């Protein structure tokens, strides 16, 4: 198993940052580690990469224990920390040589990773001449130098503009074809754009662990509708496929449905038939977003 975390707890003094966390990540998955600020994402990642000791539990990477076999774990893992620690005064190649020496990898590999992360057009520049997007590529290149099986990326897209964001997401997807990736974020769209699976953490506890495919299939449709008059809840419950009815304010309702069929025209027909006028009709489908809000509020 590339990543195994079992009953893991972390205390900073008396502050509980991780509480009995358990998950496994099999080979080849890109997993989004989603949670609000302070949820424990960075702490978990630092433990997996051996940068921080856990207080209790078991964590292994490629079968190597993070406490008793830290060196083998380091060889198996590429890590891009949250604040990508680059030496701005160095040329890209100098910076990557420095990392190549630590990992005892050949200089040829530097050219390989430069190509892999799309840094070729910028490769003769100093790091301080690069945009934030290209700086992230340098961090990714450094994490990939020793060709690790597992990649741990802590908020890899924070602070990027929309174009850089799209480029880095595509790059991570490409790299993810041959690696096991755990990436943290607090942005739901990020998970939808890149990941096979999402693990949601809140206040140090795992509150959801689902395949994106299952999540999207179980997606419920919520429609916000405003009528001109007060409708009876019992009457609204007679709309076909309706799952639940919730009054938001005045004559505005959230109606949820168990179907992928767009129910807006059905609601419109229902209103007409029952002497109601539809003033507003809006589909609210984002199951991951609603799941996240429900679980982390
Ligand atoms: P996230 O990455 O999800 O934002 P962190 O893992 O950074 O969350 O933090 C989890 C909790 O642990 C937070 O309450 C944070 O304040 C606390 N924490 C993180 N690092 C330290 C530290 N070095 N000392 C004390 N508390 C810390």
mmCIF file of C-alpha atoms and ligand atoms in Angstrom:
data_model
loop_
_atom_site.group_PDB
_atom_site.id
_atom_site.type_symbol
_atom_site.label_atom_id
_atom_site.label_comp_id
_atom_site.label_asym_id
_atom_site.label_seq_id
_atom_site.Cartn_x
_atom_site.Cartn_y
_atom_site.Cartn_z
ATOM 1 C CA UNK A 1 0.000 0.000 0.000
ATOM 2 C CA UNK A 2 1.622 3.347 -1.019
ATOM 3 C CA UNK A 3 0.081 5.210 1.947
ATOM 4 C CA UNK A 4 -1.374 3.678 5.085
ATOM 5 C CA UNK A 5 -2.517 5.766 8.053
ATOM 6 C CA UNK A 6 -4.031 3.938 11.000
ATOM 7 C CA UNK A 7 -5.497 5.375 14.211
ATOM 8 C CA UNK A 8 -3.111 8.298 14.006
ATOM 9 C CA UNK A 9 -3.211 11.079 16.544
ATOM 10 C CA UNK A 10 -1.136 14.243 16.842
ATOM 11 C CA UNK A 11 -0.975 16.572 19.793
ATOM 12 C CA UNK A 12 0.864 19.891 19.784
ATOM 13 C CA UNK A 13 1.224 20.198 23.540
ATOM 14 C CA UNK A 14 -2.375 19.951 24.630
ATOM 15 C CA UNK A 15 -3.788 20.956 21.238
ATOM 16 C CA UNK A 16 -5.267 17.961 19.425
ATOM 17 C CA UNK A 17 -4.495 18.412 15.701
ATOM 18 C CA UNK A 18 -5.297 14.867 14.500
ATOM 19 C CA UNK A 19 -7.713 12.542 16.246
ATOM 20 C CA UNK A 20 -7.589 8.818 15.415
ATOM 21 C CA UNK A 21 -7.176 9.299 11.660
ATOM 22 C CA UNK A 22 -7.355 6.203 9.431
ATOM 23 C CA UNK A 23 -7.158 5.905 5.624
ATOM 24 C CA UNK A 24 -5.321 3.993 2.925
ATOM 25 C CA UNK A 25 -4.338 5.161 -0.539
ATOM 26 C CA UNK A 26 -3.737 2.454 -3.133
ATOM 27 C CA UNK A 27 -1.392 2.725 -6.075
ATOM 28 C CA UNK A 28 -2.188 5.209 -8.816
ATOM 29 C CA UNK A 29 -4.894 7.214 -7.075
ATOM 30 C CA UNK A 30 -5.004 11.018 -6.981
ATOM 31 C CA UNK A 31 -6.641 11.845 -3.670
ATOM 32 C CA UNK A 32 -7.823 15.294 -2.636
ATOM 33 C CA UNK A 33 -7.360 16.040 1.047
ATOM 34 C CA UNK A 34 -10.014 18.647 1.667
ATOM 35 C CA UNK A 35 -10.713 20.633 4.796
ATOM 36 C CA UNK A 36 -11.052 24.151 6.165
ATOM 37 C CA UNK A 37 -8.014 26.012 7.492
ATOM 38 C CA UNK A 38 -6.713 24.456 10.677
ATOM 39 C CA UNK A 39 -8.363 21.077 9.986
ATOM 40 C CA UNK A 40 -5.075 19.167 10.195
ATOM 41 C CA UNK A 41 -4.131 18.689 6.541
ATOM 42 C CA UNK A 42 -0.562 20.000 6.756
ATOM 43 C CA UNK A 43 0.019 18.149 10.004
ATOM 44 C CA UNK A 44 -1.019 14.853 8.384
ATOM 45 C CA UNK A 45 1.190 15.503 5.373
ATOM 46 C CA UNK A 46 4.195 16.387 7.503
ATOM 47 C CA UNK A 47 3.776 13.109 9.390
ATOM 48 C CA UNK A 48 3.550 11.070 6.176
ATOM 49 C CA UNK A 49 6.705 12.748 4.864
ATOM 50 C CA UNK A 50 8.535 12.186 8.219
ATOM 51 C CA UNK A 51 8.972 15.911 8.871
ATOM 52 C CA UNK A 52 6.921 15.692 12.053
ATOM 53 C CA UNK A 53 6.549 12.868 14.593
ATOM 54 C CA UNK A 54 3.048 11.613 15.339
ATOM 55 C CA UNK A 55 1.831 11.146 18.903
ATOM 56 C CA UNK A 56 0.142 7.784 18.310
ATOM 57 C CA UNK A 57 -0.891 5.335 15.592
ATOM 58 C CA UNK A 58 0.775 3.764 12.556
ATOM 59 C CA UNK A 59 1.827 5.464 9.320
ATOM 60 C CA UNK A 60 3.617 3.634 6.508
ATOM 61 C CA UNK A 61 4.653 4.646 3.005
ATOM 62 C CA UNK A 62 5.301 1.816 0.540
ATOM 63 C CA UNK A 63 5.302 -0.444 3.591
ATOM 64 C CA UNK A 64 8.049 1.549 5.370
ATOM 65 C CA UNK A 65 7.252 2.845 8.837
ATOM 66 C CA UNK A 66 7.695 6.622 9.201
ATOM 67 C CA UNK A 67 9.375 6.275 12.609
ATOM 68 C CA UNK A 68 11.599 3.231 12.247
ATOM 69 C CA UNK A 69 12.358 3.538 8.533
ATOM 70 C CA UNK A 70 12.304 7.275 7.838
ATOM 71 C CA UNK A 71 15.073 7.127 5.232
ATOM 72 C CA UNK A 72 13.207 4.633 3.041
ATOM 73 C CA UNK A 73 10.046 6.705 3.444
ATOM 74 C CA UNK A 74 11.937 9.808 2.244
ATOM 75 C CA UNK A 75 13.144 7.848 -0.794
ATOM 76 C CA UNK A 76 9.562 6.839 -1.604
ATOM 77 C CA UNK A 77 8.018 10.296 -1.227
ATOM 78 C CA UNK A 78 8.206 13.549 -3.128
ATOM 79 C CA UNK A 79 6.961 16.479 -1.051
ATOM 80 C CA UNK A 80 5.896 19.954 -2.096
ATOM 81 C CA UNK A 81 5.343 21.862 1.164
ATOM 82 C CA UNK A 82 2.725 24.564 1.511
ATOM 83 C CA UNK A 83 5.160 27.460 1.272
ATOM 84 C CA UNK A 84 7.369 26.092 -1.477
ATOM 85 C CA UNK A 85 10.787 26.890 0.019
ATOM 86 C CA UNK A 86 12.844 28.011 -2.966
ATOM 87 C CA UNK A 87 16.209 29.777 -2.949
ATOM 88 C CA UNK A 88 15.292 32.750 -5.091
ATOM 89 C CA UNK A 89 18.871 33.736 -5.890
ATOM 90 C CA UNK A 90 19.681 30.378 -7.479
ATOM 91 C CA UNK A 91 19.291 29.429 -11.114
ATOM 92 C CA UNK A 92 16.733 26.668 -11.647
ATOM 93 C CA UNK A 93 19.442 24.176 -12.514
ATOM 94 C CA UNK A 94 21.527 25.128 -9.458
ATOM 95 C CA UNK A 95 18.530 24.604 -7.215
ATOM 96 C CA UNK A 96 17.703 21.254 -8.786
ATOM 97 C CA UNK A 97 21.388 20.181 -8.628
ATOM 98 C CA UNK A 98 21.317 20.886 -4.913
ATOM 99 C CA UNK A 99 18.342 18.520 -4.552
ATOM 100 C CA UNK A 100 19.852 15.990 -6.954
ATOM 101 C CA UNK A 101 22.939 15.821 -4.725
ATOM 102 C CA UNK A 102 20.837 15.158 -1.635
ATOM 103 C CA UNK A 103 19.067 12.286 -3.374
ATOM 104 C CA UNK A 104 22.198 11.083 -5.189
ATOM 105 C CA UNK A 105 20.510 11.198 -8.571
ATOM 106 C CA UNK A 106 22.345 11.863 -11.835
ATOM 107 C CA UNK A 107 22.524 15.282 -13.536
ATOM 108 C CA UNK A 108 20.711 13.808 -16.577
ATOM 109 C CA UNK A 109 17.656 13.421 -14.413
ATOM 110 C CA UNK A 110 17.580 17.218 -13.915
ATOM 111 C CA UNK A 111 16.978 17.764 -17.637
ATOM 112 C CA UNK A 112 14.369 15.020 -17.560
ATOM 113 C CA UNK A 113 12.319 16.608 -14.773
ATOM 114 C CA UNK A 114 12.691 20.083 -16.299
ATOM 115 C CA UNK A 115 11.084 18.659 -19.410
ATOM 116 C CA UNK A 116 8.476 16.681 -17.449
ATOM 117 C CA UNK A 117 7.151 19.742 -15.592
ATOM 118 C CA UNK A 118 7.242 22.018 -18.646
ATOM 119 C CA UNK A 119 10.080 24.258 -17.438
ATOM 120 C CA UNK A 120 12.143 23.960 -20.628
ATOM 121 C CA UNK A 121 11.416 27.477 -21.979
ATOM 122 C CA UNK A 122 12.468 29.036 -18.650
ATOM 123 C CA UNK A 123 15.235 26.664 -17.707
ATOM 124 C CA UNK A 124 18.128 29.137 -17.851
ATOM 125 C CA UNK A 125 16.502 31.650 -15.532
ATOM 126 C CA UNK A 126 16.998 32.476 -11.898
ATOM 127 C CA UNK A 127 14.106 31.453 -9.665
ATOM 128 C CA UNK A 128 13.366 35.085 -8.751
ATOM 129 C CA UNK A 129 12.723 35.805 -12.449
ATOM 130 C CA UNK A 130 9.914 33.241 -12.572
ATOM 131 C CA UNK A 131 6.159 33.693 -12.163
ATOM 132 C CA UNK A 132 4.452 31.981 -9.241
ATOM 133 C CA UNK A 133 3.184 29.257 -11.604
ATOM 134 C CA UNK A 134 6.693 28.476 -12.831
ATOM 135 C CA UNK A 135 8.031 28.563 -9.268
ATOM 136 C CA UNK A 136 5.494 25.845 -8.422
ATOM 137 C CA UNK A 137 6.857 23.850 -11.351
ATOM 138 C CA UNK A 138 10.353 24.150 -9.886
ATOM 139 C CA UNK A 139 9.007 22.815 -6.565
ATOM 140 C CA UNK A 140 7.317 19.947 -8.378
ATOM 141 C CA UNK A 141 10.501 19.210 -10.325
ATOM 142 C CA UNK A 142 12.458 19.039 -7.051
ATOM 143 C CA UNK A 143 9.846 16.707 -5.552
ATOM 144 C CA UNK A 144 10.044 14.430 -8.607
ATOM 145 C CA UNK A 145 13.847 14.261 -8.995
ATOM 146 C CA UNK A 146 14.288 10.928 -7.221
ATOM 147 C CA UNK A 147 11.290 9.468 -9.081
ATOM 148 C CA UNK A 148 9.267 8.726 -5.940
ATOM 149 C CA UNK A 149 6.252 6.426 -5.990
ATOM 150 C CA UNK A 150 4.226 8.819 -3.813
ATOM 151 C CA UNK A 151 3.736 12.577 -4.164
ATOM 152 C CA UNK A 152 2.490 14.734 -1.296
ATOM 153 C CA UNK A 153 1.433 18.222 -2.401
ATOM 154 C CA UNK A 154 0.360 20.714 0.239
ATOM 155 C CA UNK A 155 -1.954 23.308 -1.349
ATOM 156 C CA UNK A 156 -0.069 23.226 -4.660
ATOM 157 C CA UNK A 157 -2.247 25.818 -6.390
ATOM 158 C CA UNK A 158 -2.611 28.472 -3.689
ATOM 159 C CA UNK A 159 -1.910 31.959 -5.007
ATOM 160 C CA UNK A 160 -1.921 31.088 -8.708
ATOM 161 C CA UNK A 161 -3.833 33.100 -11.280
ATOM 162 C CA UNK A 162 -6.515 31.275 -13.333
ATOM 163 C CA UNK A 163 -4.185 30.415 -16.241
ATOM 164 C CA UNK A 164 -1.404 29.193 -13.972
ATOM 165 C CA UNK A 165 -3.999 27.251 -12.008
ATOM 166 C CA UNK A 166 -5.225 25.397 -15.079
ATOM 167 C CA UNK A 167 -1.635 24.614 -16.144
ATOM 168 C CA UNK A 168 -0.612 23.262 -12.742
ATOM 169 C CA UNK A 169 -3.810 21.204 -12.446
ATOM 170 C CA UNK A 170 -3.145 19.644 -15.845
ATOM 171 C CA UNK A 171 0.434 18.971 -14.876
ATOM 172 C CA UNK A 172 -0.590 17.265 -11.633
ATOM 173 C CA UNK A 173 -3.112 15.147 -13.548
ATOM 174 C CA UNK A 174 -0.383 14.144 -15.994
ATOM 175 C CA UNK A 175 2.077 13.270 -13.214
ATOM 176 C CA UNK A 176 -0.736 11.435 -11.392
ATOM 177 C CA UNK A 177 -0.963 8.907 -14.219
ATOM 178 C CA UNK A 178 2.196 7.239 -12.960
ATOM 179 C CA UNK A 179 2.249 8.199 -9.248
ATOM 180 C CA UNK A 180 0.118 8.003 -6.159
ATOM 181 C CA UNK A 181 -0.783 11.571 -5.198
ATOM 182 C CA UNK A 182 -2.203 13.080 -2.016
ATOM 183 C CA UNK A 183 -2.885 16.790 -2.426
ATOM 184 C CA UNK A 184 -4.419 19.142 0.074
ATOM 185 C CA UNK A 185 -6.717 22.008 -0.739
ATOM 186 C CA UNK A 186 -9.624 23.943 0.680
ATOM 187 C CA UNK A 187 -11.092 24.451 -2.794
ATOM 188 C CA UNK A 188 -13.752 21.953 -3.826
ATOM 189 C CA UNK A 189 -13.503 22.645 -7.559
ATOM 190 C CA UNK A 190 -9.874 21.616 -7.342
ATOM 191 C CA UNK A 191 -10.844 18.164 -6.180
ATOM 192 C CA UNK A 192 -13.442 17.847 -8.910
ATOM 193 C CA UNK A 193 -10.899 18.925 -11.518
ATOM 194 C CA UNK A 194 -8.075 16.597 -10.512
ATOM 195 C CA UNK A 195 -8.955 13.817 -8.113
ATOM 196 C CA UNK A 196 -10.259 10.244 -8.169
ATOM 197 C CA UNK A 197 -11.211 10.385 -4.538
ATOM 198 C CA UNK A 198 -11.757 12.904 -1.756
ATOM 199 C CA UNK A 199 -10.978 12.632 1.936
ATOM 200 C CA UNK A 200 -12.578 15.411 3.986
ATOM 201 C CA UNK A 201 -11.036 16.321 7.324
ATOM 202 C CA UNK A 202 -12.528 18.633 9.924
ATOM 203 C CA UNK A 203 -11.096 19.490 13.347
ATOM 204 C CA UNK A 204 -8.575 16.663 13.071
ATOM 205 C CA UNK A 205 -11.107 13.967 12.189
ATOM 206 C CA UNK A 206 -11.925 12.296 8.873
ATOM 207 C CA UNK A 207 -15.573 13.085 8.161
ATOM 208 C CA UNK A 208 -15.869 11.679 4.623
ATOM 209 C CA UNK A 209 -13.881 9.414 2.323
ATOM 210 C CA UNK A 210 -15.472 8.884 -1.078
ATOM 211 C CA UNK A 211 -14.687 8.186 -4.719
ATOM 212 C CA UNK A 212 -15.575 11.199 -6.864
ATOM 213 C CA UNK A 213 -17.432 8.899 -9.256
ATOM 214 C CA UNK A 214 -19.728 7.659 -6.456
ATOM 215 C CA UNK A 215 -20.196 11.168 -5.170
ATOM 216 C CA UNK A 216 -21.218 12.474 -8.570
ATOM 217 C CA UNK A 217 -23.569 9.526 -9.140
ATOM 218 C CA UNK A 218 -25.284 10.098 -5.822
ATOM 219 C CA UNK A 219 -25.521 13.777 -6.625
ATOM 220 C CA UNK A 220 -28.855 15.191 -5.604
ATOM 221 C CA UNK A 221 -30.482 18.037 -7.439
ATOM 222 C CA UNK A 222 -31.564 21.022 -5.399
ATOM 223 C CA UNK A 223 -33.732 23.685 -6.963
ATOM 224 C CA UNK A 224 -34.377 27.021 -5.363
ATOM 225 C CA UNK A 225 -37.774 28.317 -6.357
ATOM 226 C CA UNK A 226 -39.677 31.477 -5.483
ATOM 227 C CA UNK A 227 -43.448 31.577 -5.969
ATOM 228 C CA UNK A 228 -45.666 34.657 -5.868
ATOM 229 C CA UNK A 229 -47.796 33.149 -3.092
ATOM 230 C CA UNK A 230 -47.300 30.929 -0.116
ATOM 231 C CA UNK A 231 -47.423 27.283 -1.242
ATOM 232 C CA UNK A 232 -48.493 24.421 1.007
ATOM 233 C CA UNK A 233 -45.656 22.074 1.958
ATOM 234 C CA UNK A 234 -47.925 19.055 1.474
ATOM 235 C CA UNK A 235 -48.735 20.205 -2.034
ATOM 236 C CA UNK A 236 -45.051 20.674 -2.920
ATOM 237 C CA UNK A 237 -44.425 17.114 -1.791
ATOM 238 C CA UNK A 238 -46.608 15.868 -4.647
ATOM 239 C CA UNK A 239 -44.104 17.027 -7.318
ATOM 240 C CA UNK A 240 -42.724 13.888 -9.049
ATOM 241 C CA UNK A 241 -39.326 12.569 -7.783
ATOM 242 C CA UNK A 242 -39.291 14.995 -4.852
ATOM 243 C CA UNK A 243 -37.059 13.991 -1.945
ATOM 244 C CA UNK A 244 -37.360 16.888 0.456
ATOM 245 C CA UNK A 245 -38.910 20.321 0.802
ATOM 246 C CA UNK A 246 -37.440 23.168 2.812
ATOM 247 C CA UNK A 247 -38.778 26.688 3.247
ATOM 248 C CA UNK A 248 -35.878 29.160 3.029
ATOM 249 C CA UNK A 249 -37.756 32.415 3.535
ATOM 250 C CA UNK A 250 -41.180 33.838 2.658
ATOM 251 C CA UNK A 251 -42.228 32.126 -0.576
ATOM 252 C CA UNK A 252 -38.785 30.710 -1.427
ATOM 253 C CA UNK A 253 -38.146 26.962 -1.162
ATOM 254 C CA UNK A 254 -35.341 24.490 -1.640
ATOM 255 C CA UNK A 255 -36.723 21.405 -3.336
ATOM 256 C CA UNK A 256 -34.435 18.384 -3.613
ATOM 257 C CA UNK A 257 -34.851 15.585 -6.113
ATOM 258 C CA UNK A 258 -33.466 12.085 -6.526
ATOM 259 C CA UNK A 259 -33.066 12.306 -10.259
ATOM 260 C CA UNK A 260 -30.609 13.548 -12.851
ATOM 261 C CA UNK A 261 -33.483 14.782 -15.030
ATOM 262 C CA UNK A 262 -33.635 18.593 -14.958
ATOM 263 C CA UNK A 263 -36.754 19.200 -12.844
ATOM 264 C CA UNK A 264 -37.136 22.922 -13.521
ATOM 265 C CA UNK A 265 -39.777 22.569 -16.234
ATOM 266 C CA UNK A 266 -41.710 20.107 -14.031
ATOM 267 C CA UNK A 267 -41.778 22.681 -11.216
ATOM 268 C CA UNK A 268 -42.915 25.334 -13.647
ATOM 269 C CA UNK A 269 -45.762 23.059 -14.854
ATOM 270 C CA UNK A 270 -46.649 22.200 -11.256
ATOM 271 C CA UNK A 271 -46.905 25.898 -10.349
ATOM 272 C CA UNK A 272 -49.135 26.698 -13.320
ATOM 273 C CA UNK A 273 -51.409 23.781 -12.566
ATOM 274 C CA UNK A 274 -51.800 24.941 -8.977
ATOM 275 C CA UNK A 275 -52.367 28.637 -9.652
ATOM 276 C CA UNK A 276 -48.898 29.755 -8.530
ATOM 277 C CA UNK A 277 -46.566 32.028 -10.462
ATOM 278 C CA UNK A 278 -42.860 31.097 -10.576
ATOM 279 C CA UNK A 279 -40.827 34.240 -9.900
ATOM 280 C CA UNK A 280 -37.426 32.547 -9.760
ATOM 281 C CA UNK A 281 -36.050 29.096 -10.484
ATOM 282 C CA UNK A 282 -32.435 28.156 -9.908
ATOM 283 C CA UNK A 283 -30.671 24.815 -9.993
ATOM 284 C CA UNK A 284 -28.132 24.287 -7.220
ATOM 285 C CA UNK A 285 -26.136 21.191 -8.053
ATOM 286 C CA UNK A 286 -22.826 20.801 -6.393
ATOM 287 C CA UNK A 287 -22.920 17.767 -4.238
ATOM 288 C CA UNK A 288 -19.274 18.070 -3.185
ATOM 289 C CA UNK A 289 -19.779 21.656 -2.125
ATOM 290 C CA UNK A 290 -22.926 20.869 -0.162
ATOM 291 C CA UNK A 291 -21.307 17.784 1.378
ATOM 292 C CA UNK A 292 -18.318 19.875 2.399
ATOM 293 C CA UNK A 293 -20.484 22.558 3.974
ATOM 294 C CA UNK A 294 -22.631 20.032 5.746
ATOM 295 C CA UNK A 295 -19.632 18.189 7.165
ATOM 296 C CA UNK A 296 -17.419 21.093 8.124
ATOM 297 C CA UNK A 297 -19.826 23.712 9.393
HETATM 298 P P1 LIG B 1 -4.431 22.822 7.909
HETATM 299 O O1 LIG B 1 -3.223 22.410 7.144
HETATM 300 O O2 LIG B 1 -5.629 21.964 7.620
HETATM 301 O O3 LIG B 1 -4.747 24.276 7.758
HETATM 302 P P2 LIG B 1 -2.767 22.369 10.257
HETATM 303 O O4 LIG B 1 -2.331 20.953 10.157
HETATM 304 O O5 LIG B 1 -1.783 23.412 9.845
HETATM 305 O O6 LIG B 1 -4.154 22.569 9.472
HETATM 306 O O7 LIG B 1 -3.210 22.687 11.746
HETATM 307 C C1 LIG B 1 -4.042 21.821 12.513
HETATM 308 C C2 LIG B 1 -4.180 22.384 13.917
HETATM 309 O O8 LIG B 1 -2.945 22.284 14.598
HETATM 310 C C3 LIG B 1 -4.567 23.857 13.951
HETATM 311 O O9 LIG B 1 -5.408 24.065 15.045
HETATM 312 C C4 LIG B 1 -3.237 24.571 14.150
HETATM 313 O O10 LIG B 1 -3.415 25.761 14.826
HETATM 314 C C5 LIG B 1 -2.478 23.564 15.004
HETATM 315 N N1 LIG B 1 -1.011 23.616 14.754
HETATM 316 C C6 LIG B 1 -0.395 23.448 13.577
HETATM 317 N N2 LIG B 1 0.945 23.542 13.695
HETATM 318 C C7 LIG B 1 1.176 23.794 15.016
HETATM 319 C C8 LIG B 1 2.345 23.990 15.798
HETATM 320 N N3 LIG B 1 3.572 23.934 15.246
HETATM 321 N N4 LIG B 1 2.173 24.215 17.119
HETATM 322 C C9 LIG B 1 0.959 24.254 17.674
HETATM 323 N N5 LIG B 1 -0.193 24.071 17.006
HETATM 324 C C10 LIG B 1 -0.099 23.839 15.694
#
